[in-house]
Amino acid sequence: METVNPMKPRTVIFTGGSLTITPVVSDNDYVIAADSGYDHARSHGIAVDLLIGDLDSISPESLEDARQRGVPIERFPQDKDASDLELALRVASSAEATEVTVYGGEAGRIDHLIAIALSLTAAEWRDLSITWHTGTGSLHPVLDTKPLVFDAVPGTVVSIIPVGPASGVTTTGLRWQLDDAQLVRGTTHGISNIVDATPCTITVSDGALLVTIGTQQEQS
């Protein structure tokens, strides 16, 4: 894979699947389209810096658009060991991005949805701050190298899901605080917490978490 160094701190990745929200992209962002993610970027009038993947799901019109615009294309065989999103994340990591925002993949095959969520917790991305925007909120991997700090309207629903055993889980700003807690795989102990005050923080000393921040607030 060609190493790309856009010298831009944030990389925005458009992946396949549905996209029901309006993406927010600035001129300072490096934009990668993972296969049919190019369709999403194109439909929102967003210029793409790199198209990557096996290109088995991008529309013919979008592929021709990319070629006409001179967008660099890295095409991989369909028989590969990584998803198109993972290929895009590798580019972002090699380019020394510090922040990655993912759009798309909101619905579709359940194996794809689970794979996207779990892939974001890979140790390979431990130096990246990753946010996956979905139609019902956002998802954030939290590893021991990087705490999650965020602002949200009081009443916003936050869920903390361990990916395997997670120890030293500590929160601030949430109604039901965790203090050096241990969460085991399969537990629902961290589900449906509520923002009480901001900023909120979530840290883990060992292990990995998936944190969802909803767009819906607690029903009064």
Coordinates of C-alpha atoms in Angstrom, one line a residue:
M1 CA 0.0 0.0 0.0
E2 CA 1.3 3.4 -0.9
T3 CA 2.0 5.6 2.1
V4 CA 0.1 8.9 2.1
N5 CA 1.1 11.8 4.2
P6 CA -1.6 14.5 3.8
M7 CA -0.1 16.5 6.7
K8 CA -3.7 17.0 8.0
P9 CA -4.6 16.1 11.6
R10 CA -8.1 14.8 10.8
T11 CA -9.0 12.1 8.3
V12 CA -12.6 11.6 7.3
I13 CA -13.6 8.2 6.0
F14 CA -16.7 7.4 4.1
T15 CA -17.6 3.8 4.1
G16 CA -20.4 1.8 2.5
G17 CA -23.8 1.0 3.9
S18 CA -26.5 3.6 4.6
L19 CA -25.8 7.2 5.6
T20 CA -28.7 9.2 7.0
I21 CA -27.0 12.2 8.5
T22 CA -25.3 15.1 6.9
P23 CA -21.5 14.7 7.2
V24 CA -19.4 17.6 8.5
V25 CA -16.2 18.0 6.5
S26 CA -13.8 21.0 6.4
D27 CA -11.2 22.0 3.9
N28 CA -8.5 21.0 6.4
D29 CA -9.6 17.3 6.4
Y30 CA -8.1 14.5 4.4
V31 CA -11.0 12.5 2.9
I32 CA -10.8 8.8 2.1
A33 CA -13.6 6.9 0.4
A34 CA -13.7 3.2 1.2
D35 CA -15.3 1.6 -1.9
S36 CA -19.0 2.7 -2.1
G37 CA -18.3 5.3 0.5
Y38 CA -17.4 7.4 -2.6
D39 CA -21.2 7.4 -3.5
H40 CA -21.9 9.1 -0.1
A41 CA -19.2 11.7 -0.5
R42 CA -20.2 12.4 -4.1
S43 CA -23.9 12.8 -3.2
H44 CA -22.9 15.5 -0.6
G45 CA -20.6 17.3 -2.9
I46 CA -17.5 16.4 -0.9
A47 CA -14.2 16.1 -2.7
V48 CA -12.3 12.9 -2.1
D49 CA -8.5 12.7 -1.7
L50 CA -8.2 8.9 -2.0
L51 CA -10.5 6.0 -3.1
I52 CA -9.5 2.6 -1.7
G53 CA -10.9 -0.9 -1.6
D54 CA -11.9 -3.8 -3.9
L55 CA -14.4 -1.5 -5.6
D56 CA -17.0 -4.2 -5.8
S57 CA -19.9 -2.0 -4.5
I58 CA -19.1 1.5 -5.8
S59 CA -21.5 2.7 -8.5
P60 CA -20.2 2.8 -12.1
E61 CA -21.1 6.5 -12.1
S62 CA -19.0 7.3 -9.0
L63 CA -16.1 5.2 -10.2
E64 CA -16.1 7.1 -13.5
D65 CA -16.4 10.4 -11.5
A66 CA -13.3 9.5 -9.5
R67 CA -11.4 8.8 -12.6
Q68 CA -12.5 12.0 -14.3
R69 CA -11.5 14.0 -11.3
G70 CA -8.1 12.4 -11.1
V71 CA -8.7 10.9 -7.6
P72 CA -5.9 8.5 -6.6
I73 CA -7.3 5.0 -6.6
E74 CA -5.9 2.1 -4.6
R75 CA -7.7 -1.1 -5.8
F76 CA -7.4 -4.4 -4.0
P77 CA -8.5 -7.8 -5.0
Q78 CA -11.9 -9.0 -3.6
D79 CA -10.1 -12.0 -2.1
K80 CA -8.3 -10.0 0.7
D81 CA -7.8 -10.3 4.4
A82 CA -9.1 -6.8 5.5
S83 CA -12.3 -4.8 5.0
D84 CA -12.3 -1.7 2.9
L85 CA -12.7 0.4 6.1
E86 CA -9.6 -1.3 7.6
L87 CA -7.6 -0.5 4.6
A88 CA -8.7 3.2 4.9
L89 CA -7.8 3.2 8.6
R90 CA -4.3 1.9 7.7
V91 CA -3.8 4.8 5.4
A92 CA -4.9 7.3 8.1
S93 CA -2.6 5.6 10.6
S94 CA 0.4 5.7 8.2
A95 CA -0.3 9.3 7.5
E96 CA 0.1 10.1 11.2
A97 CA -3.5 11.4 11.5
T98 CA -4.5 12.1 15.1
E99 CA -8.3 12.1 14.6
V100 CA -10.5 9.9 12.4
T101 CA -14.2 10.4 11.7
V102 CA -16.2 7.7 10.0
Y103 CA -19.4 8.2 8.1
G104 CA -21.6 5.5 6.7
G105 CA -22.2 1.8 7.6
E106 CA -25.3 2.7 9.6
A107 CA -27.4 -0.3 8.6
G108 CA -27.1 -3.4 6.5
R109 CA -25.7 -6.8 7.3
I110 CA -25.3 -7.4 11.0
D111 CA -21.9 -9.0 10.5
H112 CA -20.7 -5.8 8.8
L113 CA -22.0 -3.7 11.7
I114 CA -20.4 -5.8 14.3
A115 CA -17.1 -6.0 12.4
I116 CA -17.0 -2.2 12.0
A117 CA -17.5 -1.6 15.7
L118 CA -15.0 -4.2 16.8
S119 CA -12.4 -3.2 14.2
L120 CA -12.2 0.3 15.7
T121 CA -10.8 -1.2 19.0
A122 CA -7.8 -2.8 17.3
A123 CA -4.5 -2.0 18.9
E124 CA -3.2 -0.9 15.5
W125 CA -5.3 2.3 15.9
R126 CA -4.4 3.0 19.5
D127 CA -2.9 6.4 18.7
L128 CA -6.0 7.5 16.8
S129 CA -9.1 9.2 18.2
I130 CA -11.9 7.6 16.3
T131 CA -15.5 8.6 16.0
W132 CA -18.1 6.6 14.0
H133 CA -21.2 8.7 13.4
T134 CA -24.4 6.8 13.0
G135 CA -28.0 7.9 12.6
T136 CA -28.7 7.5 16.3
G137 CA -25.6 8.9 17.8
S138 CA -21.9 8.2 17.7
L139 CA -19.6 5.3 18.7
H140 CA -16.1 5.8 20.2
P141 CA -13.4 3.1 21.0
V142 CA -11.7 3.8 24.3
L143 CA -8.3 2.2 25.0
D144 CA -5.9 2.6 27.8
T145 CA -3.8 5.0 25.8
K146 CA -6.5 7.6 25.2
P147 CA -9.4 8.6 27.5
L148 CA -12.6 9.8 26.0
V149 CA -13.6 13.4 26.9
F150 CA -16.8 14.9 25.5
D151 CA -19.5 17.4 26.0
A152 CA -23.2 16.5 25.7
V153 CA -26.5 17.9 26.7
P154 CA -27.6 16.7 30.2
G155 CA -30.0 13.8 29.8
T156 CA -28.1 12.3 26.8
V157 CA -27.9 8.5 27.0
V158 CA -24.4 7.0 27.1
S159 CA -23.5 3.3 27.1
I160 CA -20.2 1.7 27.9
I161 CA -19.6 -1.8 26.4
P162 CA -16.5 -3.8 27.3
V163 CA -14.7 -5.6 24.4
G164 CA -13.4 -8.5 26.5
P165 CA -12.4 -7.9 30.2
A166 CA -11.8 -4.2 31.0
S167 CA -10.4 -3.0 34.3
G168 CA -10.0 0.4 35.9
V169 CA -13.0 1.8 34.2
T170 CA -13.7 5.3 35.6
T171 CA -16.2 7.9 34.6
T172 CA -17.0 11.5 35.4
G173 CA -20.1 13.6 34.5
L174 CA -22.4 10.6 34.3
R175 CA -25.3 9.9 36.7
W176 CA -24.1 6.5 37.7
Q177 CA -20.4 6.8 38.1
L178 CA -17.9 4.1 37.7
D179 CA -14.7 4.2 39.9
D180 CA -11.9 1.8 39.0
A181 CA -14.6 -0.7 38.0
Q182 CA -14.1 -4.0 36.2
L183 CA -16.4 -4.9 33.4
V184 CA -16.5 -8.4 31.9
R185 CA -17.5 -9.4 28.5
G186 CA -21.2 -9.7 28.1
T187 CA -22.1 -7.5 31.0
T188 CA -24.8 -4.8 30.6
H189 CA -23.7 -2.9 33.7
G190 CA -22.5 0.1 31.6
I191 CA -25.6 0.3 29.4
S192 CA -28.0 3.4 29.4
N193 CA -26.1 5.8 31.7
I194 CA -27.1 9.4 31.6
V195 CA -25.1 12.6 31.2
D196 CA -25.5 14.9 34.3
A197 CA -22.7 17.4 33.8
T198 CA -20.0 18.1 31.2
P199 CA -17.3 17.6 30.3
C200 CA -17.7 13.9 30.7
T201 CA -14.7 11.5 30.8
I202 CA -14.4 7.8 30.4
T203 CA -11.1 6.0 31.0
V204 CA -9.9 2.4 31.1
S205 CA -6.6 1.2 32.6
D206 CA -6.5 -2.2 30.9
G207 CA -8.7 -3.5 28.0
A208 CA -10.9 -1.8 25.5
L209 CA -14.4 -0.2 25.5
L210 CA -17.0 0.8 23.0
V211 CA -18.8 3.9 24.1
T212 CA -22.0 5.1 22.4
I213 CA -23.3 8.6 22.8
G214 CA -26.9 8.9 21.8
T215 CA -28.8 11.7 20.0
Q216 CA -31.8 10.9 22.2
Q217 CA -32.2 12.3 25.7
E218 CA -33.7 10.6 28.7
Q219 CA -37.5 10.6 28.6
S220 CA -38.9 12.8 31.4

